[in-house]
mmCIF file of C-alpha atoms in Angstrom:
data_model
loop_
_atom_site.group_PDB
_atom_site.id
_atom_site.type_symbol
_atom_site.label_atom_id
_atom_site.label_comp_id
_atom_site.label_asym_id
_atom_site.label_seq_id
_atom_site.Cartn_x
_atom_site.Cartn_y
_atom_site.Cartn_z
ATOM 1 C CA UNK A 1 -2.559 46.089 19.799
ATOM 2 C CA UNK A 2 1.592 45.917 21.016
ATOM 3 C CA UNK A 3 0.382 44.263 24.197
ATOM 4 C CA UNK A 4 -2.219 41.642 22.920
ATOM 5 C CA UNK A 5 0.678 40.819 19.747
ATOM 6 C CA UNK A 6 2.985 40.237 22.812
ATOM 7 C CA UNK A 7 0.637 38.095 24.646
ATOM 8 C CA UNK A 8 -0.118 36.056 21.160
ATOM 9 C CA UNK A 9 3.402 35.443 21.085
ATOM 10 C CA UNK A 10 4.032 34.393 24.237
ATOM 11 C CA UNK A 11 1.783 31.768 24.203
ATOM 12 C CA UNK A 12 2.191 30.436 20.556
ATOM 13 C CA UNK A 13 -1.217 31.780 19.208
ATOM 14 C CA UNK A 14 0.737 33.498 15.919
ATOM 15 C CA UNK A 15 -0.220 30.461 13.868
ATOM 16 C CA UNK A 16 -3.856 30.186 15.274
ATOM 17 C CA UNK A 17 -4.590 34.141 15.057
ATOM 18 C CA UNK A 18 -3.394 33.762 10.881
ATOM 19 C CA UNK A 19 -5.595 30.829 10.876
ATOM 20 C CA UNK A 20 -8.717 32.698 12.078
ATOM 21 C CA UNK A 21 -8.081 36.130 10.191
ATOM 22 C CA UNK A 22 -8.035 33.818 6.903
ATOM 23 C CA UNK A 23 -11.667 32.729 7.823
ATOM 24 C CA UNK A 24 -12.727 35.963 7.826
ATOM 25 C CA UNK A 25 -13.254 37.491 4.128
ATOM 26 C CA UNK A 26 -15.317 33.630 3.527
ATOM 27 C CA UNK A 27 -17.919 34.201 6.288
ATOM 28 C CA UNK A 28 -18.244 37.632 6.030
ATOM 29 C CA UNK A 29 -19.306 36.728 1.978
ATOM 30 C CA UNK A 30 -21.370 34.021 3.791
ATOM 31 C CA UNK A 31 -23.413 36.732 5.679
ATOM 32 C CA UNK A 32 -23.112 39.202 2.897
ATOM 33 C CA UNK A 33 -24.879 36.640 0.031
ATOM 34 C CA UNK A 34 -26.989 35.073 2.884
ATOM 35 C CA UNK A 35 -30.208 32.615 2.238
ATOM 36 C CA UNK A 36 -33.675 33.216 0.574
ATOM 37 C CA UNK A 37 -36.455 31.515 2.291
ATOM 38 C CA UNK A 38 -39.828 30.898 0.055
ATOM 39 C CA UNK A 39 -42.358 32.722 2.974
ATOM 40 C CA UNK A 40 -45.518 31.351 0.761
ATOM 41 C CA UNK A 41 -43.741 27.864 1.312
ATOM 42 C CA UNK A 42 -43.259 28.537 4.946
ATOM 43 C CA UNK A 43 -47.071 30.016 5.889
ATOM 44 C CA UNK A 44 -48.430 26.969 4.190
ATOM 45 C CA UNK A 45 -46.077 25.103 6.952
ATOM 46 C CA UNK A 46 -47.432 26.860 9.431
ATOM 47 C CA UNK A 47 -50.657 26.503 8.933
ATOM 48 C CA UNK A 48 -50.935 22.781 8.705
ATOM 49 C CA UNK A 49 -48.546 22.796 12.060
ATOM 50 C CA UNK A 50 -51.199 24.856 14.066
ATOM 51 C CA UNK A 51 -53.741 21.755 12.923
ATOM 52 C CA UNK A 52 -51.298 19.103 13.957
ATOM 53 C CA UNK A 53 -50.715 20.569 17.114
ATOM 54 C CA UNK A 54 -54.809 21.313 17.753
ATOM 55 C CA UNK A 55 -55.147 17.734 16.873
ATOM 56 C CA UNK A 56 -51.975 16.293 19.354
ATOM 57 C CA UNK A 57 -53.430 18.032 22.166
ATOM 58 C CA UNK A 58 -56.609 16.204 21.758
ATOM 59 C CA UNK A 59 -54.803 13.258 21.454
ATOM 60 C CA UNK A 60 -52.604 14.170 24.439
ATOM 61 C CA UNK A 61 -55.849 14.676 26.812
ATOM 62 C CA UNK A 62 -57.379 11.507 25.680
ATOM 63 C CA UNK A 63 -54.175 9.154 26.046
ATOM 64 C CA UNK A 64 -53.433 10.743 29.239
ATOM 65 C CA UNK A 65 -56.799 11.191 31.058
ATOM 66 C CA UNK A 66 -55.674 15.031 31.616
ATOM 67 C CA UNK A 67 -57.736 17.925 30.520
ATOM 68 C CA UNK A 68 -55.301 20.388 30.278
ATOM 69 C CA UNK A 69 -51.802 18.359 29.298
ATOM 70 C CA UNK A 70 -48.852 20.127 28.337
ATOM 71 C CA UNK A 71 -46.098 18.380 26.537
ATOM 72 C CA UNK A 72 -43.572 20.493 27.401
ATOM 73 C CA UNK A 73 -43.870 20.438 30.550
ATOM 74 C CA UNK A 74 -40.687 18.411 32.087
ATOM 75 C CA UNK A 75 -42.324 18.528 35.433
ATOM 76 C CA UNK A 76 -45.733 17.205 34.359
ATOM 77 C CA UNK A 77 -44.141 14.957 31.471
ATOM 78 C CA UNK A 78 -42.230 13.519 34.436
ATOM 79 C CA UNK A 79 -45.062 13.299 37.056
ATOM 80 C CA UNK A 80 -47.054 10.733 34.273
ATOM 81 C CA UNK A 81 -44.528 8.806 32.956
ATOM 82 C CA UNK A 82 -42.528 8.201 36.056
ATOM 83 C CA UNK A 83 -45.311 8.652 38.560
ATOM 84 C CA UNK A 84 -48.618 7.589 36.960
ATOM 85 C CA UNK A 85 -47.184 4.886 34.497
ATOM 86 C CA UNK A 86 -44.286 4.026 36.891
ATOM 87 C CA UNK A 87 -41.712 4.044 33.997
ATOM 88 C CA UNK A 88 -37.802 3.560 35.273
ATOM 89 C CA UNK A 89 -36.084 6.855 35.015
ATOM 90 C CA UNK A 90 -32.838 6.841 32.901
ATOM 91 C CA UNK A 91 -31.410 9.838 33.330
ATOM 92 C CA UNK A 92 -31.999 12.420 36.208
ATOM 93 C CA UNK A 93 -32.151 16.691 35.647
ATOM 94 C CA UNK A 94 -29.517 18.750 38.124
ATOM 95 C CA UNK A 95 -32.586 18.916 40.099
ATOM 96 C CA UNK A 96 -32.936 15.597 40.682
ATOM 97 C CA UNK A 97 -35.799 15.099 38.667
ATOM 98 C CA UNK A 98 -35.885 12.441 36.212
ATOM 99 C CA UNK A 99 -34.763 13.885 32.488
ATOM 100 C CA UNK A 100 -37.644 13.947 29.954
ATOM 101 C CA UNK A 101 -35.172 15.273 27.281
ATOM 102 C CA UNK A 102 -35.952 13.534 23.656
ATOM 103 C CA UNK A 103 -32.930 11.247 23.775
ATOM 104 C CA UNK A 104 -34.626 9.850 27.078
ATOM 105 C CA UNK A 105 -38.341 9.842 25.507
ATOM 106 C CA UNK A 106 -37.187 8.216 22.375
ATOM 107 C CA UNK A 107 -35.631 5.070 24.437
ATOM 108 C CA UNK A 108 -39.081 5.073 26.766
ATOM 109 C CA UNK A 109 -40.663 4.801 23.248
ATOM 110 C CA UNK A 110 -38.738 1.779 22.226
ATOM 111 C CA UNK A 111 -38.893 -0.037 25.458
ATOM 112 C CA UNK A 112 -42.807 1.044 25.822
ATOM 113 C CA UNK A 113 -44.533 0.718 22.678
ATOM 114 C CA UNK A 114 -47.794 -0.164 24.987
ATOM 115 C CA UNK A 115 -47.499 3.452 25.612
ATOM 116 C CA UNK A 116 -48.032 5.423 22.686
ATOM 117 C CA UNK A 117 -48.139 8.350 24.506
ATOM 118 C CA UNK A 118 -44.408 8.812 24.639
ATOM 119 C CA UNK A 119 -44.752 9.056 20.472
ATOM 120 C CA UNK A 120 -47.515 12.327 20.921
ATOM 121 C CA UNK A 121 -45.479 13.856 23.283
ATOM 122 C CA UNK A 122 -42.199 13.572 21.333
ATOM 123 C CA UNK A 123 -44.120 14.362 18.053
ATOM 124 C CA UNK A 124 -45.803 17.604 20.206
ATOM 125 C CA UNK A 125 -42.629 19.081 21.044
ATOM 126 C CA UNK A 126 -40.952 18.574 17.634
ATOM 127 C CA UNK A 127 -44.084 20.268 15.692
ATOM 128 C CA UNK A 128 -44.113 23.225 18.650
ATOM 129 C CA UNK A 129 -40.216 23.775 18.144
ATOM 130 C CA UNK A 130 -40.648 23.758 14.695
ATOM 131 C CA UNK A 131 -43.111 26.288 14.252
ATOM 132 C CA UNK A 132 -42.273 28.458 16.906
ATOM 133 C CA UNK A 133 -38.804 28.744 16.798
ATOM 134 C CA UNK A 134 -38.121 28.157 13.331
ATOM 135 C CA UNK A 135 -40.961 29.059 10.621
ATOM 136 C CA UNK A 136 -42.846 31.724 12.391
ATOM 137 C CA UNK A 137 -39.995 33.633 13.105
ATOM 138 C CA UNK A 138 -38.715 33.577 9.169
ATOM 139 C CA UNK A 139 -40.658 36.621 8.180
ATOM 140 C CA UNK A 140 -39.213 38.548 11.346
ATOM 141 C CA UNK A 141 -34.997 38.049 10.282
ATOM 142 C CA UNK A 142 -35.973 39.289 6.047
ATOM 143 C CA UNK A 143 -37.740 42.659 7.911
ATOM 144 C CA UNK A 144 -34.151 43.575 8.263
ATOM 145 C CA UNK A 145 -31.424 45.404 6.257
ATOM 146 C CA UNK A 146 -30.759 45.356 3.250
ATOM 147 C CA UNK A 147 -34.211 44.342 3.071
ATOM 148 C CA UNK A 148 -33.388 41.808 -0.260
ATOM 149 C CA UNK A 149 -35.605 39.384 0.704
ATOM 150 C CA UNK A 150 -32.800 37.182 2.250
ATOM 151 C CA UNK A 151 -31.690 36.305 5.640
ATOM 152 C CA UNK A 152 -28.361 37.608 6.760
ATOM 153 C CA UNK A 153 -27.214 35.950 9.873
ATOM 154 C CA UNK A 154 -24.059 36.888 11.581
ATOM 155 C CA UNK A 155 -21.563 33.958 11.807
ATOM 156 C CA UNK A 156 -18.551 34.167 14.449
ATOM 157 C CA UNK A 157 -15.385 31.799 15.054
ATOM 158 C CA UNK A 158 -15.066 33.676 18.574
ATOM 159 C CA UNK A 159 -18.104 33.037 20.234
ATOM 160 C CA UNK A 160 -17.615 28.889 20.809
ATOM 161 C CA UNK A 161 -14.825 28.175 22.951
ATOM 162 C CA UNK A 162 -13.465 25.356 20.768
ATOM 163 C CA UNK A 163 -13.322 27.534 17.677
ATOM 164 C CA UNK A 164 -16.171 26.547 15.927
ATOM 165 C CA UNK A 165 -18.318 28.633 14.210
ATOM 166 C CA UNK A 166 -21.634 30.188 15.446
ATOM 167 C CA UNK A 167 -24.480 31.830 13.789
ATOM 168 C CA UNK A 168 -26.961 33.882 15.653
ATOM 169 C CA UNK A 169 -29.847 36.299 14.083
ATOM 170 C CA UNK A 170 -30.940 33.396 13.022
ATOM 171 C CA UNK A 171 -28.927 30.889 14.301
ATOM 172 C CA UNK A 172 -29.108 29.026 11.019
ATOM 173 C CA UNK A 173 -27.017 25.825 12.556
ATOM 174 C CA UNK A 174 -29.798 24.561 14.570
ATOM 175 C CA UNK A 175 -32.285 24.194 12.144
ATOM 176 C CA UNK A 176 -34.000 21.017 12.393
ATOM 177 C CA UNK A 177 -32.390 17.686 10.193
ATOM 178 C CA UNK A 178 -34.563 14.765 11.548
ATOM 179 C CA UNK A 179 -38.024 14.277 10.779
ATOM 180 C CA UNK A 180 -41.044 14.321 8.073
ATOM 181 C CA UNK A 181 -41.777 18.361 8.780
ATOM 182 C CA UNK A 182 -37.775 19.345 9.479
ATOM 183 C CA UNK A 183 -37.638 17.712 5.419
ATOM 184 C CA UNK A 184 -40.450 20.365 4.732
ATOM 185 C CA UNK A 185 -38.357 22.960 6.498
ATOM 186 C CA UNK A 186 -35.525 22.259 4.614
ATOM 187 C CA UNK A 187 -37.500 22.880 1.813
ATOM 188 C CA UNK A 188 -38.535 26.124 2.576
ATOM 189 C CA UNK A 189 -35.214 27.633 1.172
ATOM 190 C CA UNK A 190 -34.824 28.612 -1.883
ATOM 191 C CA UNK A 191 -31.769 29.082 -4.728
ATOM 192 C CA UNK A 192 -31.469 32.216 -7.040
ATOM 193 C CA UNK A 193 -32.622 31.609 -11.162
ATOM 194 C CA UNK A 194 -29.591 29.701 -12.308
ATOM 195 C CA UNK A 195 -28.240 28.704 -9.022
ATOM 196 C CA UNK A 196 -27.877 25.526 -6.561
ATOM 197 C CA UNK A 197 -28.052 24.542 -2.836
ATOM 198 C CA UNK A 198 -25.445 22.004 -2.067
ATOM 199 C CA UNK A 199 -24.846 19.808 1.156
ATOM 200 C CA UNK A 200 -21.396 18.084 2.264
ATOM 201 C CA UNK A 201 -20.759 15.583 5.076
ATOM 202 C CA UNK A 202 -17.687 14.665 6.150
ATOM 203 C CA UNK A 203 -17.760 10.746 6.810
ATOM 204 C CA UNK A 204 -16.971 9.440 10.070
ATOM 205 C CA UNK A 205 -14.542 12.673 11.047
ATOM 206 C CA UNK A 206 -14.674 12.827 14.520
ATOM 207 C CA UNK A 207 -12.948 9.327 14.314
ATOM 208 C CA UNK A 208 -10.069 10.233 11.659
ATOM 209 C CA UNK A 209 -9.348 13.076 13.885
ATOM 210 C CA UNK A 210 -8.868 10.573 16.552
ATOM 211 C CA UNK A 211 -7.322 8.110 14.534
ATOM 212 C CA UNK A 212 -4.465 10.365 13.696
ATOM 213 C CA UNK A 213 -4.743 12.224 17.115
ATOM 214 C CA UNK A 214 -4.340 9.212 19.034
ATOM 215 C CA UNK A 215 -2.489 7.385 16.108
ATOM 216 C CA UNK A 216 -4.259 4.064 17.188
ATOM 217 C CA UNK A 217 -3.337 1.125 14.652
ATOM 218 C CA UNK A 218 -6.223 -0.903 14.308
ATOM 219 C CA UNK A 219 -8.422 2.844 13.511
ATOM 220 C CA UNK A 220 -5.844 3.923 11.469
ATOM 221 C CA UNK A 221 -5.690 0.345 9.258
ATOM 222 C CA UNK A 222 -9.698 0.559 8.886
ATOM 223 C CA UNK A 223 -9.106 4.099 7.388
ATOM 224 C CA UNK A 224 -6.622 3.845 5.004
ATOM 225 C CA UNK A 225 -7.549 0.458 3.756
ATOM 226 C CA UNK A 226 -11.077 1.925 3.514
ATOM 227 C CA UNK A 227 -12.876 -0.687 5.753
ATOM 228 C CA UNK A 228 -16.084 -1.168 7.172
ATOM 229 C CA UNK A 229 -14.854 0.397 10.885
ATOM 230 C CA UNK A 230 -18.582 -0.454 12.498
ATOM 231 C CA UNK A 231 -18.992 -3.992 11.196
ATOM 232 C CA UNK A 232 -15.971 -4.728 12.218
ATOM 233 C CA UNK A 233 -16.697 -3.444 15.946
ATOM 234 C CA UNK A 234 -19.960 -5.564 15.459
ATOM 235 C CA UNK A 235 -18.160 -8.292 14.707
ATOM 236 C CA UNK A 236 -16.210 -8.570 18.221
ATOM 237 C CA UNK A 237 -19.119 -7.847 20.090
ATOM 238 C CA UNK A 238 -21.844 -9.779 18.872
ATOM 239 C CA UNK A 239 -20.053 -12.355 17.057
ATOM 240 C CA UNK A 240 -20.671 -13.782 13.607
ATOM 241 C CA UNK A 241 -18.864 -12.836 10.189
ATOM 242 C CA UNK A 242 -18.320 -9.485 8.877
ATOM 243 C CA UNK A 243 -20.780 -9.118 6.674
ATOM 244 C CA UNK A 244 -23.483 -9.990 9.156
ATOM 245 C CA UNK A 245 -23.827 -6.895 10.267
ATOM 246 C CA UNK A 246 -23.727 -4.474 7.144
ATOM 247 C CA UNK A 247 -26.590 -3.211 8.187
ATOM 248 C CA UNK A 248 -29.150 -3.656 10.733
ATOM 249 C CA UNK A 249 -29.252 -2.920 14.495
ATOM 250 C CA UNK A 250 -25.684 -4.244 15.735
ATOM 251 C CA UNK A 251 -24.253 -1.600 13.111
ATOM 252 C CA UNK A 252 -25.843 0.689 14.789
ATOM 253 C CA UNK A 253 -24.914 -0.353 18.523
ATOM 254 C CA UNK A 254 -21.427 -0.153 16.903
ATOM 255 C CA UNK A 255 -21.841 2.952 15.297
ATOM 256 C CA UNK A 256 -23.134 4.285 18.611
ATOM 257 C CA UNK A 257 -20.285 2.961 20.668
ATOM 258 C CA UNK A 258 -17.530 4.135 17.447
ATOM 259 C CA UNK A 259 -18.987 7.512 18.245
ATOM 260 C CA UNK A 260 -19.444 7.474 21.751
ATOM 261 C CA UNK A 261 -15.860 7.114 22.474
ATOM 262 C CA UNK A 262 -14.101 10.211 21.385
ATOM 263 C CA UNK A 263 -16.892 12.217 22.612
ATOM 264 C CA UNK A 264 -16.358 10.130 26.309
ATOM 265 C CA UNK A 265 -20.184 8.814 26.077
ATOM 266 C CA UNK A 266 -20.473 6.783 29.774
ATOM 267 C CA UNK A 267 -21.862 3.766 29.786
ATOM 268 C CA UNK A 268 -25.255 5.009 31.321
ATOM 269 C CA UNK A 269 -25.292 7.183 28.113
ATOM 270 C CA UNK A 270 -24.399 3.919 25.663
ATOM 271 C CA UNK A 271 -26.880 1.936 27.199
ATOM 272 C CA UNK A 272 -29.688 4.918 26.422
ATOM 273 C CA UNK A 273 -28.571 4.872 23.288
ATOM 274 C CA UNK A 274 -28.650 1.420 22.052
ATOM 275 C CA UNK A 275 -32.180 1.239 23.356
ATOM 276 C CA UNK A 276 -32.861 4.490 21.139
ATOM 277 C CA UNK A 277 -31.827 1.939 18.301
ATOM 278 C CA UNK A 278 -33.958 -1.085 19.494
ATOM 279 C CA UNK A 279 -30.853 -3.092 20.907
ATOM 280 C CA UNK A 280 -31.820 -4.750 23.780
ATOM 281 C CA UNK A 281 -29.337 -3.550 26.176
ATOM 282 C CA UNK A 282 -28.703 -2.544 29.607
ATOM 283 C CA UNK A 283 -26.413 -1.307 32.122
ATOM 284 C CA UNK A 284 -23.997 -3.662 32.460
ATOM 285 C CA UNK A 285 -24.037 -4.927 28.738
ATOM 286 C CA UNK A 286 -23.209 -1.719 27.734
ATOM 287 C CA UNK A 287 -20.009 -0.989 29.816
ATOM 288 C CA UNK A 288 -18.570 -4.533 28.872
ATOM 289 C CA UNK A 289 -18.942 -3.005 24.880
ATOM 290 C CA UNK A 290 -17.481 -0.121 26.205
ATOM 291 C CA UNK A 291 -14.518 -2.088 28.001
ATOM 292 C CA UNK A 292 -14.169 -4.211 25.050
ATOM 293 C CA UNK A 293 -13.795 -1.502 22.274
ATOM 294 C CA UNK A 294 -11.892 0.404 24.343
ATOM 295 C CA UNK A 295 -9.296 -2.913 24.483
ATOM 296 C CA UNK A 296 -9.551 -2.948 20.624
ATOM 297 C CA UNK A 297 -8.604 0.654 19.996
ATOM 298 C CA UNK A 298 -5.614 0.105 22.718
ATOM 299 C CA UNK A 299 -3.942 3.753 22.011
ATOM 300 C CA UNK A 300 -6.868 5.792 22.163
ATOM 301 C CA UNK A 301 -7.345 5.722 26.300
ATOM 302 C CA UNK A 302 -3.799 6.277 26.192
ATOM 303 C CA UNK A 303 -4.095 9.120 24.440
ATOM 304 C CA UNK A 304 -7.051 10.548 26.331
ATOM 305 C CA UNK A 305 -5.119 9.826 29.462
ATOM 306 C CA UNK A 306 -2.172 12.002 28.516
ATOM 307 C CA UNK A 307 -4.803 14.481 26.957
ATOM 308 C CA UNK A 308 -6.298 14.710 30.986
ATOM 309 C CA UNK A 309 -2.918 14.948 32.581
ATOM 310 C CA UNK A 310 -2.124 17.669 30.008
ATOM 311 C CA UNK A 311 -5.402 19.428 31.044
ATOM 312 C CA UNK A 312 -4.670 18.916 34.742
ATOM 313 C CA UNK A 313 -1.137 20.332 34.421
ATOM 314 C CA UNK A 314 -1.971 23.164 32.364
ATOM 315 C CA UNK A 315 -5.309 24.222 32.969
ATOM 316 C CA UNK A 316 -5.793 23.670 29.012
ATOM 317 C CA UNK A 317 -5.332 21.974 25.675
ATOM 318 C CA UNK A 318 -4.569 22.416 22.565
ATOM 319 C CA UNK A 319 -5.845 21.251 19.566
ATOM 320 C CA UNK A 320 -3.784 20.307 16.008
ATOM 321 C CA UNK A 321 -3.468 24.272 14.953
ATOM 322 C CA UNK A 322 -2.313 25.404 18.421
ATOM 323 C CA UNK A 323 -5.486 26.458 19.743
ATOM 324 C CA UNK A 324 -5.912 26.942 23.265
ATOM 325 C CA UNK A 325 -9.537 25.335 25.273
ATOM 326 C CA UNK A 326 -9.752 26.329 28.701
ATOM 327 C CA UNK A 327 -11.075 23.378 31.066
ATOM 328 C CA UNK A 328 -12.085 25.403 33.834
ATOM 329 C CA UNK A 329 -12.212 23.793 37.285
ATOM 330 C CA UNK A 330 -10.488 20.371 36.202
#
């Protein structure tokens, strides 16, 4: 204990370490109270999955030609799209192979609707993650102590190198959010007599952190004067008034690119994106948006530059509370 105090000391953890120890008595209730899944609710779900999937693997074989497809198969996937349909890869694997990830499949599916196989095989995979790694597996984490009929997962602020929190046993933050059956999920769990589930989202907060991080003027005006920071975006770009683009796909292609830049999206990545959302898009299209929004929000590469010299310097980072991230091998 005297030598890791020293060392938290020494490199000006003493507010961080207070930070994280007042955490603690909140997520250990969190684990303690834990979450009641309906299991009748949950075996109906599975049941009409196993018939979806019987059905999309008939479907599969006929679209495709091939007896015996499997969907998740990034080798085979790969082999038909790119080899028998002679679809452009977008993204390659570490291997070299191209990517058949969902992000990739769901731009094939916009730029290919003559191929509906690209839906099946997305819808496949969704419906086989969802029952096998979410609602078959319920019954197996309420077999354990205290045996209440609830799930107690274990939740950790030291397992993530950034800080945040992690759940494992389940790992209740990756259950499914997008979709017709991850709304059925969702469902599945279940308040006490007399009690509520609630949901809050924090709007747009990876770009006030950046706005005040980076304390960029034009992100900082949008926020306090409460305006429309993606219209606006859409404006420059694509021209036209304001209120042109409320809604509709250049929001989105803004959105996107708003989003993309604090989280350094390339513009190979903006460019599979924006197809994702039906804008017509490509390479080069993409890395002028980039270019230009990057222009517009003048002190954030500023910012990210010093944040990159810092890193090269030090080996690390730190975040608003002091916290230390490692960038190993920069």
């Amino acid at each position: 204990h005297r030598e890791l105090e020293r060392r938290v000391e020494s490199m000006a953890l003493r507010s961080v370490y207070a930070l994280e120890l007042s955490t603690y008595p909140l997520i250990k209730r969190m684990s303690y109270v834990g979450i009641k899944p309906d299991l009748s609710h949950f075996r109906r779900l599975s049941g009409r999955l196993k018939v979806d999937l019987d059905l999309l693997q008939v479907q599969l074989s006929n679209e495709t030609g091939i007896a015996i497809f499997n969907a998740n198969s990034g080798d085979q996937v790969a082999d038909y799209l790119f080899g028998q349909l002679g679809l452009e890869e977008i993204k390659f694997t570490r291997s070299g192979r191209g990517s058949t990830n969902d992000k990739v499949l769901e731009a094939l599916e916009h730029e290919h609707p003559e191929h509906p196989v690209i839906t099946t095989i997305r819808n496949y995979r969704e419906f086989y993650k969802l029952k096998h790694t979410f609602v078959d597996r319920v019954p197996d984490f309420i077999r354990r102590w205290p045996y209440d009929g609830r799930i107690h997962a274990t939740f950790r602020t030291t397992r993530v190198v950034t800080g945040r929190l992690a759940a494992s046993n389940p790992n209740l933050l990756a259950m499914p959010k997008h979709g017709q059956f991850a709304r059925e999920f969702r469902r599945g769990w279940v308040p006490e007599p007399e009690h509520i589930l609630c949901e809050w989202d924090l709007s747009q907060i990876e770009l006030r952190v950046l706005a005040h991080l980076s304390q960029d003027s034009v992100l900082l005006t949008a926020f306090r004067n409460g305006l429309d920071l993606h219209a606006q975006l859409a404006q420059r770009i694509f021209g036209g008034t304001e209120s042109d683009h409320k809604k509709g796909r250049t929001r989105l292609a803004a959105k996107a690119i708003n989003f993309g830049i604090p989280m350094g999206m390339t513009y190979k990545g903006l460019s599979v994106e924006l197809r994702k959302n039906g804008v017509d898009a490509d390479e080069d299209d993409a890395q002028r948006w980039l270019d230009e929004t990057m222009a517009l929000y003048a002190q954030v590469p500023i910012y990210q530059a010093r944040m990159v010299h810092e890193a090269h310097a030090r080996g690390y980072v730190r975040c608003l509370s002091g916290r230390i991230r490692y960038i190993g091998g920069i």
